[in-house]
PDB file of C-alpha atoms in Angstrom:
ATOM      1  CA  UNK C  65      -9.481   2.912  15.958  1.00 49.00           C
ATOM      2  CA  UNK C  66     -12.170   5.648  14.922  1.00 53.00           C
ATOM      3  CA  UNK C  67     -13.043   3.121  12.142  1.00 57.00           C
ATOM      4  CA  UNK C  68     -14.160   0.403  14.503  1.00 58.00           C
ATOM      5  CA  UNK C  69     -17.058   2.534  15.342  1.00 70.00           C
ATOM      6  CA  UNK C  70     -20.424   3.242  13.391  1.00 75.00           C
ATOM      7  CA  UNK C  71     -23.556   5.041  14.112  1.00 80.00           C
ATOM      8  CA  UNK C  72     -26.204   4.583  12.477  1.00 83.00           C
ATOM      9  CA  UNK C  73     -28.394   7.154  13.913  1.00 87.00           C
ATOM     10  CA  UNK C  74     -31.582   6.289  15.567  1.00 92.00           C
ATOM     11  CA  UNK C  75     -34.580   7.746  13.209  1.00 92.00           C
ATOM     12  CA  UNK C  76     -32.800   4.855  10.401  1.00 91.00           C
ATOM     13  CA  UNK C  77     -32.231   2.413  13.472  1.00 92.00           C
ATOM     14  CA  UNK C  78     -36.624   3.043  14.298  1.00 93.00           C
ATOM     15  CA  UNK C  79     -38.079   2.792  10.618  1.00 92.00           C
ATOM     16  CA  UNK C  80     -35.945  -0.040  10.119  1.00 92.00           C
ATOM     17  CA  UNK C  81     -37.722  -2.084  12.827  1.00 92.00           C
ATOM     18  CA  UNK C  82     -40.604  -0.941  11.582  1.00 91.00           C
ATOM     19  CA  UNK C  83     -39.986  -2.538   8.000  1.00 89.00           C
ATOM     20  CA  UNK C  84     -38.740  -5.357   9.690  1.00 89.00           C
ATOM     21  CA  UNK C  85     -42.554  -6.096   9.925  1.00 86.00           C
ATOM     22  CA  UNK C  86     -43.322  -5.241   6.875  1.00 80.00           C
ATOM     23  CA  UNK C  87     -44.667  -8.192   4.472  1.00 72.00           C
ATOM     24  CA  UNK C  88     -42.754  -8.655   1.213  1.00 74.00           C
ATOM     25  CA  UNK C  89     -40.507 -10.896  -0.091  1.00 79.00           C
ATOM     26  CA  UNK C  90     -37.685  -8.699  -0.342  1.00 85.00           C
ATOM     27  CA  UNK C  91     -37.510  -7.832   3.691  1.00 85.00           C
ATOM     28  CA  UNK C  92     -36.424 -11.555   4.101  1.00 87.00           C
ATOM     29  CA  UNK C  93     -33.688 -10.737   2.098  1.00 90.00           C
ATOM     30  CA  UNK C  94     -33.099  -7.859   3.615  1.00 90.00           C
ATOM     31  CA  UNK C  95     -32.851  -9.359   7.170  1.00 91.00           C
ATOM     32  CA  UNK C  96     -31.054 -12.645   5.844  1.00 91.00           C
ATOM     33  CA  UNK C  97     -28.228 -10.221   4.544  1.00 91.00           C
ATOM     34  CA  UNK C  98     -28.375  -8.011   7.999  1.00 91.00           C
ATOM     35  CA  UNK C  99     -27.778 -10.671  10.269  1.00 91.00           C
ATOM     36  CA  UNK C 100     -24.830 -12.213   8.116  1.00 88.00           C
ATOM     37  CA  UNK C 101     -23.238  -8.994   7.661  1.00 88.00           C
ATOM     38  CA  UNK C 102     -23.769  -8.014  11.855  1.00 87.00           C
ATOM     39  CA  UNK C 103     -22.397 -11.844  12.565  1.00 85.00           C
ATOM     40  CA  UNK C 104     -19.195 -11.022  10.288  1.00 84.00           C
ATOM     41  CA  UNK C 105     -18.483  -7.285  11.538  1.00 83.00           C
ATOM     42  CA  UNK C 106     -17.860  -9.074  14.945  1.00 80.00           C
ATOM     43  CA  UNK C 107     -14.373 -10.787  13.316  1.00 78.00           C
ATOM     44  CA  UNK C 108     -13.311 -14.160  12.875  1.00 78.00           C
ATOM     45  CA  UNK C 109     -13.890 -15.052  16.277  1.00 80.00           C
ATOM     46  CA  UNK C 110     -17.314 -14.780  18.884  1.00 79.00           C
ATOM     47  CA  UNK C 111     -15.146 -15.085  21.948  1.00 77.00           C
ATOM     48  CA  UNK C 112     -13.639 -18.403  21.590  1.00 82.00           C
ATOM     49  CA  UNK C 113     -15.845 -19.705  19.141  1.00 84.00           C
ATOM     50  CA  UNK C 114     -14.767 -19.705  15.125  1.00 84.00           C
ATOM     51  CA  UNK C 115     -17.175 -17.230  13.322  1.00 82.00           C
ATOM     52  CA  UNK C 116     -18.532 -18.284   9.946  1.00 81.00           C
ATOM     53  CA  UNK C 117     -16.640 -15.440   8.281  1.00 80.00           C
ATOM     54  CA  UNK C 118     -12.979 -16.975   9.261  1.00 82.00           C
ATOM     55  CA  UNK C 119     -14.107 -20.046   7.005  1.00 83.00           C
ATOM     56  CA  UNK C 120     -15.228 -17.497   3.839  1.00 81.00           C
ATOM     57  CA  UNK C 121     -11.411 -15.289   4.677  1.00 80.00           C
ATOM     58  CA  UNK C 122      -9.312 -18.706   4.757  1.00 83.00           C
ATOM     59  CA  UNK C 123     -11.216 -21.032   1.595  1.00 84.00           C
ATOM     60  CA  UNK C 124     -13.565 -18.039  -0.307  1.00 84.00           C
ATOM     61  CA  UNK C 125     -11.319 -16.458  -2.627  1.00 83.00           C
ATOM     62  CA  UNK C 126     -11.632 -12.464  -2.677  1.00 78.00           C
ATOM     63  CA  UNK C 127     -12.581 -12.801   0.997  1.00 76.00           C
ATOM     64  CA  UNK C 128      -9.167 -12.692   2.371  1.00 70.00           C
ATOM     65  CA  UNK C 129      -9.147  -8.855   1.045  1.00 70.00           C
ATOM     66  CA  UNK C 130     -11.482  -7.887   3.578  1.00 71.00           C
ATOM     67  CA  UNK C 131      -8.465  -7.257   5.757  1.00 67.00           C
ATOM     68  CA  UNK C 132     -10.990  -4.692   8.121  1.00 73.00           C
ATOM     69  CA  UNK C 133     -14.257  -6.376   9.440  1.00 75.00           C
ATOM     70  CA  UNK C 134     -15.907  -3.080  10.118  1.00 75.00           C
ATOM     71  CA  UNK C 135     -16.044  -2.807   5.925  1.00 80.00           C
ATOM     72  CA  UNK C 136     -18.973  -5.592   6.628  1.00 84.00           C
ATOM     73  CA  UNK C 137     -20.870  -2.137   7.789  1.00 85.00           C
ATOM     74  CA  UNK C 138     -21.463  -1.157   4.247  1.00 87.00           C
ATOM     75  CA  UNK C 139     -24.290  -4.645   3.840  1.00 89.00           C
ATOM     76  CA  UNK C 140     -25.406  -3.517   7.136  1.00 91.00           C
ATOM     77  CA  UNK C 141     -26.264   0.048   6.190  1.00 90.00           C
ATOM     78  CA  UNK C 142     -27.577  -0.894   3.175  1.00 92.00           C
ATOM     79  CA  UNK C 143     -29.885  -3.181   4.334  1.00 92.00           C
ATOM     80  CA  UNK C 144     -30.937  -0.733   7.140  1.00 93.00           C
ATOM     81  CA  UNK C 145     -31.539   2.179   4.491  1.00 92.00           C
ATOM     82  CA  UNK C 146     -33.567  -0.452   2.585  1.00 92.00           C
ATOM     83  CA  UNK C 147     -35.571  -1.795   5.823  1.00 92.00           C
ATOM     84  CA  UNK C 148     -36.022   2.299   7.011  1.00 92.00           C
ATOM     85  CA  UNK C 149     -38.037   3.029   3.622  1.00 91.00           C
ATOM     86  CA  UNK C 150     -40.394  -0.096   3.458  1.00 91.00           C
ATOM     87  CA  UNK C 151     -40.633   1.385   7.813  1.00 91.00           C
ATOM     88  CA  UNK C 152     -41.867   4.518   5.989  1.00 92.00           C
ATOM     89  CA  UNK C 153     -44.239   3.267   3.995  1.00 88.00           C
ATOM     90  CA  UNK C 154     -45.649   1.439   6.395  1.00 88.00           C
ATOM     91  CA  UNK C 155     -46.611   4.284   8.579  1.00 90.00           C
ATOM     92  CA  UNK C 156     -48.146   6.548   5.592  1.00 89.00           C
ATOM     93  CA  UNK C 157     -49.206   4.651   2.875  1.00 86.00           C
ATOM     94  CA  UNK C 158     -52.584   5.527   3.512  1.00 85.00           C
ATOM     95  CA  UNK C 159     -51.714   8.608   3.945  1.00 87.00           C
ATOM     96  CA  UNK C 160     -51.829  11.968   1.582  1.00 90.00           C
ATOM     97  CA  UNK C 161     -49.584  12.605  -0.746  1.00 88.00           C
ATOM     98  CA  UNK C 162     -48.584  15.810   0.901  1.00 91.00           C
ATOM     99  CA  UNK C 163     -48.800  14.592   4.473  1.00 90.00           C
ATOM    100  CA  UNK C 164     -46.162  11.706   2.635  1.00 89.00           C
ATOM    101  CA  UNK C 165     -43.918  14.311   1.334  1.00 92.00           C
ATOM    102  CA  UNK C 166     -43.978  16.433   4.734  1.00 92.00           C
ATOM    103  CA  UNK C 167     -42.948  13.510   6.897  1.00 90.00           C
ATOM    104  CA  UNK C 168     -40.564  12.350   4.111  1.00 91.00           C
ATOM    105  CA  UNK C 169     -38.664  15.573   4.200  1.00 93.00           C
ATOM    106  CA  UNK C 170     -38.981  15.239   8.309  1.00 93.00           C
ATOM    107  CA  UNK C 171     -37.064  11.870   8.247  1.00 92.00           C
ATOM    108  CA  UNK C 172     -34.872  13.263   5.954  1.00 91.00           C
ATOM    109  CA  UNK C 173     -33.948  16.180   8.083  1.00 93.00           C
ATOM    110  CA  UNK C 174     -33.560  14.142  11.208  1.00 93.00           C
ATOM    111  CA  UNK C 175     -30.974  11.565   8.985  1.00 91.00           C
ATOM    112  CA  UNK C 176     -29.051  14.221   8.238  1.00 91.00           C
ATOM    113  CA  UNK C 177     -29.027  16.057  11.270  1.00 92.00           C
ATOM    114  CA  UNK C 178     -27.774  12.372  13.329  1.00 90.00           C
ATOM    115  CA  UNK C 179     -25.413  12.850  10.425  1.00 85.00           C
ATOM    116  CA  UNK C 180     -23.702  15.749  10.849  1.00 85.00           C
ATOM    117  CA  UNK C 181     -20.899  16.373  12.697  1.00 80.00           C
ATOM    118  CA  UNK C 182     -19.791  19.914  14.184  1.00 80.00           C
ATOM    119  CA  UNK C 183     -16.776  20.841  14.117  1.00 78.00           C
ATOM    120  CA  UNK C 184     -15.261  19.112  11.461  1.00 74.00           C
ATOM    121  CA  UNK C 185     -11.462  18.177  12.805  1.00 73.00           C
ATOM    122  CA  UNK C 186      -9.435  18.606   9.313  1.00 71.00           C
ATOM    123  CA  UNK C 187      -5.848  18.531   8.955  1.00 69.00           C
ATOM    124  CA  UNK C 188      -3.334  20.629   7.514  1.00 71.00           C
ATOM    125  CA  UNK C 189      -1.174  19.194   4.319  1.00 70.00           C
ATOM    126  CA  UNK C 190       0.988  21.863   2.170  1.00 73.00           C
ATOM    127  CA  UNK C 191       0.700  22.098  -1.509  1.00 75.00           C
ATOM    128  CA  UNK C 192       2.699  22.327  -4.885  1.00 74.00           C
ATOM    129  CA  UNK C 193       3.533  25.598  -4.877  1.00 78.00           C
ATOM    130  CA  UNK C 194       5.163  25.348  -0.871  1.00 83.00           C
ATOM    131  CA  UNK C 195       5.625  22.070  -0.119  1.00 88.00           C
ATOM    132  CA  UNK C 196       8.700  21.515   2.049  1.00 90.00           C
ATOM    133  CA  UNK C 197      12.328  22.330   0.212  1.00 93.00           C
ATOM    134  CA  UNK C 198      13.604  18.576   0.850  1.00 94.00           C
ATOM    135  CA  UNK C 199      10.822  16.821  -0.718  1.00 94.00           C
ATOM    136  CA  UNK C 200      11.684  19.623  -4.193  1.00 93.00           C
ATOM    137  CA  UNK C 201      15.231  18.022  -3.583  1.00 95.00           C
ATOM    138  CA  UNK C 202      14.412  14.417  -3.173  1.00 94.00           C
ATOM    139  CA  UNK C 203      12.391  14.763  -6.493  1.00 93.00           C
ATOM    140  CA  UNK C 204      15.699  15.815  -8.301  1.00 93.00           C
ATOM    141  CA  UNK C 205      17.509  13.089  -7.291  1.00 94.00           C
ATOM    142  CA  UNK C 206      17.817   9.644  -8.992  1.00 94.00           C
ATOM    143  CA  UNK C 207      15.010   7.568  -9.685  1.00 93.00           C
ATOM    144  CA  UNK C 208      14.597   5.143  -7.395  1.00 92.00           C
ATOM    145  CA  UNK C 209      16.160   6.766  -4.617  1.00 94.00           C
ATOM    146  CA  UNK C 210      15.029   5.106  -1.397  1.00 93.00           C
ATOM    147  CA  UNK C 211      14.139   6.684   2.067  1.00 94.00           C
ATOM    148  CA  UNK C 212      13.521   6.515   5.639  1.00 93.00           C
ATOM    149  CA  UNK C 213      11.405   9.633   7.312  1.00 93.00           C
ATOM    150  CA  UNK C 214      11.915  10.166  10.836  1.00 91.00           C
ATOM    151  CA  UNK C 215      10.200  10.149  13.199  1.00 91.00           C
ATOM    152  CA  UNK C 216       8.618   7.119  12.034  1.00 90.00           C
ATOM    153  CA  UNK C 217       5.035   7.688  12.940  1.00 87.00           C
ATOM    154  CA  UNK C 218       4.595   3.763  13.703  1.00 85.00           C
ATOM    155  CA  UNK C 219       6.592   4.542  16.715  1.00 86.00           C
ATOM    156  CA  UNK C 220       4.598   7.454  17.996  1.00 86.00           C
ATOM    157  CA  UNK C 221       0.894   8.001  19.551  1.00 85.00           C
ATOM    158  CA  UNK C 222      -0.338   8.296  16.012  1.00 84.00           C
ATOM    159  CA  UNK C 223       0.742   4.720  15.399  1.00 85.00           C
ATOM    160  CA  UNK C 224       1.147   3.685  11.483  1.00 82.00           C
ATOM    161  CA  UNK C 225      -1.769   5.900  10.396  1.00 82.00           C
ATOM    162  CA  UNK C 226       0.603   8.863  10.767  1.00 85.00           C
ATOM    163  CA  UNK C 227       2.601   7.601   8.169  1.00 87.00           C
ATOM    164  CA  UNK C 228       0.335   8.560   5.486  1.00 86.00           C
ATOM    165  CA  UNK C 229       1.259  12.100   5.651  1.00 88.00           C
ATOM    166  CA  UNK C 230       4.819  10.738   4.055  1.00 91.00           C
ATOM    167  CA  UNK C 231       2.717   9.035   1.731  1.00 90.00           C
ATOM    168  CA  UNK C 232       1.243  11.590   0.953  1.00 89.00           C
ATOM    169  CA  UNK C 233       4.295  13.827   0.315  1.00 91.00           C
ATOM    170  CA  UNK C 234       5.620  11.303  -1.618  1.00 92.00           C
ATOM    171  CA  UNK C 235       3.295  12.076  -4.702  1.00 91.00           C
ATOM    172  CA  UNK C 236       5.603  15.492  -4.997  1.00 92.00           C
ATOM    173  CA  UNK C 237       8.888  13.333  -5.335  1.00 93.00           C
ATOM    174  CA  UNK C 238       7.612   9.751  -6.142  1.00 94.00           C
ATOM    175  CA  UNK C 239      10.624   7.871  -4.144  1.00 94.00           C
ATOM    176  CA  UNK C 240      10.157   4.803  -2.516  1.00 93.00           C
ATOM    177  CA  UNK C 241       9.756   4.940   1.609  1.00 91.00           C
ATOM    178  CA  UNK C 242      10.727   2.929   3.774  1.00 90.00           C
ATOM    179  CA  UNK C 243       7.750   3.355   6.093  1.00 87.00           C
ATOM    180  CA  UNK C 244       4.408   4.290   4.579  1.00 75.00           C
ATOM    181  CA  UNK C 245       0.911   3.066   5.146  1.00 76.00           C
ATOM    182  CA  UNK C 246      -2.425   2.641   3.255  1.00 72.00           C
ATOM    183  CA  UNK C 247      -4.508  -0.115   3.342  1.00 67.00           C
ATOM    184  CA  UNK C 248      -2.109  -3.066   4.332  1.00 71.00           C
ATOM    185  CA  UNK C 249       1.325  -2.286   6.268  1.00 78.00           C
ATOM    186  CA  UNK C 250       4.251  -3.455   4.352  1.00 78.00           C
ATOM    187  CA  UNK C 251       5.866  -6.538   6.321  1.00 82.00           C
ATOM    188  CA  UNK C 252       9.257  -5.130   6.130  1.00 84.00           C
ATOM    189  CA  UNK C 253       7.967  -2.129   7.761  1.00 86.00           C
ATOM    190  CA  UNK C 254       6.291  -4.091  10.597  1.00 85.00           C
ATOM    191  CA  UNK C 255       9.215  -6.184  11.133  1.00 87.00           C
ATOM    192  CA  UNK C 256      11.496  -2.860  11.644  1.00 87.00           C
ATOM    193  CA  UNK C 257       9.296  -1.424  14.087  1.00 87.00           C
ATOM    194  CA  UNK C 258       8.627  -4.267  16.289  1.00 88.00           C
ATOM    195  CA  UNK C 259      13.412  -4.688  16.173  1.00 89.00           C
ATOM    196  CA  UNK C 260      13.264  -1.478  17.368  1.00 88.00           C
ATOM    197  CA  UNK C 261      11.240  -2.111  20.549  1.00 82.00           C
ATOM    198  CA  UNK C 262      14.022  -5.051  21.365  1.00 82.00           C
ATOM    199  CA  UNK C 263      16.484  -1.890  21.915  1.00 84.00           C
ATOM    200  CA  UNK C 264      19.513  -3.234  19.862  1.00 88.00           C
ATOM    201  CA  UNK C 265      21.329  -1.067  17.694  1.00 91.00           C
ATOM    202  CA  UNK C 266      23.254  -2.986  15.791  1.00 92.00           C
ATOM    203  CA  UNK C 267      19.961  -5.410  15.326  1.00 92.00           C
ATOM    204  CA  UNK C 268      18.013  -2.458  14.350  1.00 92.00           C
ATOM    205  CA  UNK C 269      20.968  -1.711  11.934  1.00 92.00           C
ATOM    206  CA  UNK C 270      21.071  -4.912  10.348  1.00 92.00           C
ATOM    207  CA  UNK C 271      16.841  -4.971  10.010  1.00 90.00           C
ATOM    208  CA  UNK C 272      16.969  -1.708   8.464  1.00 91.00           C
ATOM    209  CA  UNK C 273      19.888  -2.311   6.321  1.00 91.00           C
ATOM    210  CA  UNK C 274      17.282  -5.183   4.550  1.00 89.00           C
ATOM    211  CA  UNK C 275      15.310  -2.219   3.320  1.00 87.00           C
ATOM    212  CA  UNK C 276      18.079  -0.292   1.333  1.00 89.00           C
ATOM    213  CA  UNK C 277      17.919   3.186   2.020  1.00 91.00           C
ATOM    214  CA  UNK C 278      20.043   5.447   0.724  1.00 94.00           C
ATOM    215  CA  UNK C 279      18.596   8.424   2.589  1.00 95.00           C
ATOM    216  CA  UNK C 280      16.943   9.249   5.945  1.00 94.00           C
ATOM    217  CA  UNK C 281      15.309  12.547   6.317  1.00 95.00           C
ATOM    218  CA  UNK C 282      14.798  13.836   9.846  1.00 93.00           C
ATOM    219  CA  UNK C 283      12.424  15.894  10.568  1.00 93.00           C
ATOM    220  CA  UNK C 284      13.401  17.871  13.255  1.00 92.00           C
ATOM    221  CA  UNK C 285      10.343  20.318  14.349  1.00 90.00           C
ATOM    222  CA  UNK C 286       8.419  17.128  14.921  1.00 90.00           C
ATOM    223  CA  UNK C 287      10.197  16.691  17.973  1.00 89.00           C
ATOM    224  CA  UNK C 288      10.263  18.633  21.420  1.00 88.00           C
ATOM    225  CA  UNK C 289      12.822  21.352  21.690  1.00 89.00           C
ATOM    226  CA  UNK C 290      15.785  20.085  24.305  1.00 88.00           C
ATOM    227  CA  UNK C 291      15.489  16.531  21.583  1.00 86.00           C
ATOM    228  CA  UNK C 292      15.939  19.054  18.430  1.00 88.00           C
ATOM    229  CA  UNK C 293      18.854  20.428  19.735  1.00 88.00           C
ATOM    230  CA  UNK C 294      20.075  17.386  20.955  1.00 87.00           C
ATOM    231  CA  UNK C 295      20.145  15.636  17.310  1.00 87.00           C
ATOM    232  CA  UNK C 296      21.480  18.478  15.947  1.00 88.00           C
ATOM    233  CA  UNK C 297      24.575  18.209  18.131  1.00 87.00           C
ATOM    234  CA  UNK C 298      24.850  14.635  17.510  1.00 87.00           C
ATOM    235  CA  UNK C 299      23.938  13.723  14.228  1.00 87.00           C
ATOM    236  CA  UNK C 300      25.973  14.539  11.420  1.00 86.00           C
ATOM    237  CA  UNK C 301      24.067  15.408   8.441  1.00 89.00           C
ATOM    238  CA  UNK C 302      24.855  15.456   4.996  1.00 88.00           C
ATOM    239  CA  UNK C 303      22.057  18.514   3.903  1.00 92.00           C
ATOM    240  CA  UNK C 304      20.227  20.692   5.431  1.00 94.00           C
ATOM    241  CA  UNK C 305      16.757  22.343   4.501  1.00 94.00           C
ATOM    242  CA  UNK C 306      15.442  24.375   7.422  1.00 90.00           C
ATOM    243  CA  UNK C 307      14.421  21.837   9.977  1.00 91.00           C
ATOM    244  CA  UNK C 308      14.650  18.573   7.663  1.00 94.00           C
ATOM    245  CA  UNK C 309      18.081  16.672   7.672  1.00 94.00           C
ATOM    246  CA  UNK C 310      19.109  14.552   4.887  1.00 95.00           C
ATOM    247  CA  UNK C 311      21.556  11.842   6.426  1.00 93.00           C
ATOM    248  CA  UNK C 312      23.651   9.114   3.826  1.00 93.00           C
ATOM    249  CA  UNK C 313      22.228   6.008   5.683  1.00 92.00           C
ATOM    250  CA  UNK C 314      26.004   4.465   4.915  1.00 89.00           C
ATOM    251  CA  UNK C 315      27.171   7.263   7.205  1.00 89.00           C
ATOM    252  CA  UNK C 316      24.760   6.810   9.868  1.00 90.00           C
ATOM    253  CA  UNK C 317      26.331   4.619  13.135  1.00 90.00           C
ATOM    254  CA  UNK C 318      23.517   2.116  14.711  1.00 92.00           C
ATOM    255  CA  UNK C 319      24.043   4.182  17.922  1.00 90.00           C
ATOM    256  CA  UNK C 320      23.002   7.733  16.119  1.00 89.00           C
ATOM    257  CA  UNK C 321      19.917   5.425  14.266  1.00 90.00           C
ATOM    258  CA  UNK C 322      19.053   4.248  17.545  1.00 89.00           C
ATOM    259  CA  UNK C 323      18.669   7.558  19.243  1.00 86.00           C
ATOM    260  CA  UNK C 324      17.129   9.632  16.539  1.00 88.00           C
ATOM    261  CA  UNK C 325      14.303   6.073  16.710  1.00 88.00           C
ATOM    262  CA  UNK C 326      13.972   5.727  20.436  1.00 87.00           C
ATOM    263  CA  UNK C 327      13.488   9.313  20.845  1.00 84.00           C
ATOM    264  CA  UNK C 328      10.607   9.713  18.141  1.00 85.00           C
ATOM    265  CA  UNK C 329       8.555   7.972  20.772  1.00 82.00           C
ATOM    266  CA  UNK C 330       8.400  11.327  22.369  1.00 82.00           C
ATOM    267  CA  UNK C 331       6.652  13.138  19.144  1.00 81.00           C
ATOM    268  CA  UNK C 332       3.344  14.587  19.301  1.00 77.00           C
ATOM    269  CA  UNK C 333       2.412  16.407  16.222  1.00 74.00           C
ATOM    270  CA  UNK C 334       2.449  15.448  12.656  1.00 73.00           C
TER     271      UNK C 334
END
């Protein structure tokens, strides 16, 4: 994912090995915590060979909430930033105070121009005042209402990620989802999308049916055209709000669950 990768930039990367050479106590420090936090970015594993960090995840406790090793990029740019400005003062100490200050705002510049990125991909989420009709409904309905959004996004391109956008949405209605994801998956969730793979309706059914939804909402427009007009000819809906379906899950047959899932491998837009 995009979160496995981290730049640094290269004027930080430079002054860094400059302070690196730099002789006070606290660069020791410095470099102790940069190599620990380099050696645990790289996982629980170097190859084949157990990496320190697996022994802090599995008896440490707190460690095992450090789900993501690239968080372990945090010590390391700390430590750079750290390492860069002792670099810096190492080239001008004896220096001027405004030669100091012109090279400072130099460095600075350069930082932020490694920094910056052009264009700035943003997506598109609808507010309050127009969010979409079914989500205004689902917030009317009993609390503690459960649901099921399709497509799930686990199942697309997007992978779980593209769940959030439910997750999102669901701070309008405040309904429990099926699928959803933040920071962990929820096992139930995981387990339904890897029955689904196996291609078993009545299996996929059964999974599902562990999870206790009471609604699915299908969100038609998320799907190609000939599909959209497919599932509206073959899945009987109990509402309708423009291109969102609300379906009773009872009345839902594993065969009609099966298609609107297998086919929301062919969605390509959130």
């Amino acid at each position: 994912s995009s979160d496995a990768h981290v730049f640094f930039g290269f004027t930080i990367i430079v002054l860094a090995i400059v302070g690196m050479f730099t002789y006070t106590k606290v660069r020791f420090i410095l470099l102790l915590t940069l190599f620990a936090a380099v050696l645990f970015m790289f996982g629980p594993y170097l190859g084949n060979i157990p990496s320190p960090s697996l022994w802090l995840y599995t008896h440490v406790p707190g460690f095992d909430g450090l789900r993501f090793t690239g968080r372990w990029a945090a010590l390391v740019i700390f430590s750079l930033a750290l390492l860069a400005g002792f670099g810096f003062w190492r080239i001008f100490e004896k220096r001027s105070n405004l030669i100091q200050w012109g090279w400072a705002v130099v460095a600075c510049s350069l930082i932020l121009l490694e920094s910056l990125t052009i264009p700035l991909s943003l997506g598109f989420l609808l507010s309050r005042n127009n969010i979409p009709p079914v989500y205004t409904w689902l917030s009317s309905q009993q609390k503690g209402t459960s649901v099921l959004e399709i497509p799930p996004y686990a199942l697309t391109i997007f992978g779980y990620e593209g769940d959030s956008v439910y997750m999102y949405y669901s701070t309008f209605h405040w309904q429990p989802l099926v699928n959803g994801f933040s920071s962990a998956i929820p096992p139930s969730y995981a387990k339904f999308i890897e029955i689904v793979s196996s291609g078993d309706a009545k299996k996929i059914y059964a999974t599902l049916s562990e999870s206790h939804p009471d609604f699915l909402i299908i969100h038609t427009d998320k799907y190609p055209q000939h599909l959209k007009e497919k599932i509206l000819a073959e899945v009987p809906y109990f509402m309708r709000f423009n291109n969102d379906l609300v379906i009773q899950f009872q009345q839902i047959t594993p065969e009609n669950l099966y298609l609107l899932l297998r086919e929301s491998r062919e969605v390509k837009k959130i």
